[in-house]
PDB file of C-alpha atoms in Angstrom:
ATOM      1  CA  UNK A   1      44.964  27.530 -64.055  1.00 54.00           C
ATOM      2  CA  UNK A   2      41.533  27.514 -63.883  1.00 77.00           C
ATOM      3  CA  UNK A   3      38.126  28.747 -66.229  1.00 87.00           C
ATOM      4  CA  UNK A   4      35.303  30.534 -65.760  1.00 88.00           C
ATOM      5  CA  UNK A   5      32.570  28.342 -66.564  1.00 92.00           C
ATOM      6  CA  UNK A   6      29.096  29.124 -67.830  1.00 94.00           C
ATOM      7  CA  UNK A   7      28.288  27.930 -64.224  1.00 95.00           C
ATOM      8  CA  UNK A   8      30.524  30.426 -62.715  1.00 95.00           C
ATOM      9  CA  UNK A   9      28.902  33.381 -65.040  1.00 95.00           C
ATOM     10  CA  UNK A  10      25.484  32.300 -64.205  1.00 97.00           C
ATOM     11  CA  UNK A  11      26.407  32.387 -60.251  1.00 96.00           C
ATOM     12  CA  UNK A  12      28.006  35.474 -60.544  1.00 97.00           C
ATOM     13  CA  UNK A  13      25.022  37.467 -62.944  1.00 97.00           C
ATOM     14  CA  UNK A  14      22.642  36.146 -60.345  1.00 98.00           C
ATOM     15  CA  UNK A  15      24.728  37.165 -57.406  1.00 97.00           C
ATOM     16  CA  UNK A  16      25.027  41.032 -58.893  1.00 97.00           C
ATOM     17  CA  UNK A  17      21.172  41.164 -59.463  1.00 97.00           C
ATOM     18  CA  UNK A  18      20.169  40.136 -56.268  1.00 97.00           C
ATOM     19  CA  UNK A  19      22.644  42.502 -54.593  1.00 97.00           C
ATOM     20  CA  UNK A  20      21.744  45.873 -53.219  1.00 97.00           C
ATOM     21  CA  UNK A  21      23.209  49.345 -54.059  1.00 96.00           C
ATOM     22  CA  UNK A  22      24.778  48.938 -50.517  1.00 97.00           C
ATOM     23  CA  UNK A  23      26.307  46.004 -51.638  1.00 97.00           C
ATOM     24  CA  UNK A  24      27.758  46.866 -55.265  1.00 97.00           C
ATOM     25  CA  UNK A  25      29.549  49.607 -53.500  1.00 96.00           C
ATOM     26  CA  UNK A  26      31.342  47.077 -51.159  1.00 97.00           C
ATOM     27  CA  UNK A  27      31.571  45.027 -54.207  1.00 97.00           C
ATOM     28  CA  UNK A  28      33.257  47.863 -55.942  1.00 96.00           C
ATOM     29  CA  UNK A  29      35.509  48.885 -52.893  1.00 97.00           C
ATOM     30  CA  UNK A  30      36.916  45.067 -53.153  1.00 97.00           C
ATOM     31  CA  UNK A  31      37.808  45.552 -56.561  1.00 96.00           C
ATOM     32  CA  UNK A  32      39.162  48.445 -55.932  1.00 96.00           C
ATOM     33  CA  UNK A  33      41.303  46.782 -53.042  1.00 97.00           C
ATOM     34  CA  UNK A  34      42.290  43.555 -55.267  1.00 96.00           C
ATOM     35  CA  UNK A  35      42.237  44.973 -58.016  1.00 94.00           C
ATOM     36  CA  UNK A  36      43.178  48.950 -58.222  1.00 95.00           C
ATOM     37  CA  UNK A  37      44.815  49.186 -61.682  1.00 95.00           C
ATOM     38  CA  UNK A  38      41.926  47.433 -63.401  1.00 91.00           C
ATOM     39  CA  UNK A  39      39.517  49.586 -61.123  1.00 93.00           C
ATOM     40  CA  UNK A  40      41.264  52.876 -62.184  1.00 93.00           C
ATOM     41  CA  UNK A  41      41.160  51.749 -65.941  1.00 93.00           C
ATOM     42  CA  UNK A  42      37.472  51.882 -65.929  1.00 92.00           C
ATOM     43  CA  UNK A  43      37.344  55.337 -63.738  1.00 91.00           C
ATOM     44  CA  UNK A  44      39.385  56.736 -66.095  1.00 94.00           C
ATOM     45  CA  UNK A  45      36.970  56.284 -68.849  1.00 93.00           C
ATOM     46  CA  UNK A  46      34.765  59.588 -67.486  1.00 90.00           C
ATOM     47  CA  UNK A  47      37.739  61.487 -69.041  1.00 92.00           C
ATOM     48  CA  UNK A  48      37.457  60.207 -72.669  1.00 94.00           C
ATOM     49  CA  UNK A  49      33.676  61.168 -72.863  1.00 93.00           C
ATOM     50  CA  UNK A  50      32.049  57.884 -72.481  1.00 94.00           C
ATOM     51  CA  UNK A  51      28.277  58.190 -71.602  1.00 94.00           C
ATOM     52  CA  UNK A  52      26.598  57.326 -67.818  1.00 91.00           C
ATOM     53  CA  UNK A  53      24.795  54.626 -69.424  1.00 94.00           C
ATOM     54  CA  UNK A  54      28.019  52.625 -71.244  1.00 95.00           C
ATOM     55  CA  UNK A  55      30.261  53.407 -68.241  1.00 95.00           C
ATOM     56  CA  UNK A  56      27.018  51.401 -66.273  1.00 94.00           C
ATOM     57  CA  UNK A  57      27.004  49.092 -68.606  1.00 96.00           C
ATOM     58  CA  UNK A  58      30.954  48.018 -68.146  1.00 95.00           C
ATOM     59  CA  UNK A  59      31.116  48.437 -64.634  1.00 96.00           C
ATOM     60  CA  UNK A  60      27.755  45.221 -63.986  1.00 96.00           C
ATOM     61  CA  UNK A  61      30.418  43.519 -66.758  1.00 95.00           C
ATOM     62  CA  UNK A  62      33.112  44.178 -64.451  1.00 96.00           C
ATOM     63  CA  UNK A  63      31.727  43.221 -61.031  1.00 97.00           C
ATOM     64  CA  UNK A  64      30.116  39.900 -63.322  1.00 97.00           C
ATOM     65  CA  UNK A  65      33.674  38.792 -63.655  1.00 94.00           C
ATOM     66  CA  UNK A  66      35.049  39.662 -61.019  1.00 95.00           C
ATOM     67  CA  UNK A  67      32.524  38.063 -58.980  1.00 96.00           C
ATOM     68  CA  UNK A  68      32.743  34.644 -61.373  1.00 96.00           C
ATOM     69  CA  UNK A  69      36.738  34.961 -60.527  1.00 92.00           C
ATOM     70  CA  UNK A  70      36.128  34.555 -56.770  1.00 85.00           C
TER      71      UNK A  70
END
């Protein structure tokens, strides 16, 4: 089994500033592909009132590890 590293979490926060809109939404259709239950977990947190700005917040935390993953 292997770790994410602070290497791998600097790679990957790099990677998801660099990267276009265009891109986060193929980045988000892969993890939506790989990883649909996870992807649907953080959908489904419209429905319980959680603001624009936290659900933006989660979702560059989400595509940070998935991308560190990879």
């Amino acid at each position: 089994m292997q770790r994410i590293t602070a290497q791998h979490l600097a790679r990957a926060i790099e990677a998801l500033r660099t990267m276009t809109m265009e891109r986060k939404t193929a980045l988000a259709d892969e993890v939506f592909q790989q990883q649909p239950t996870l992807f649907g977990s953080f959908l489904v947190l419209t429905r319980f009132g959680v603001s624009f700005e936290k659900m933006e917040f989660l979702l560059e935390r989400l595509f940070v590890c998935f991308l560190a993953m990879r």
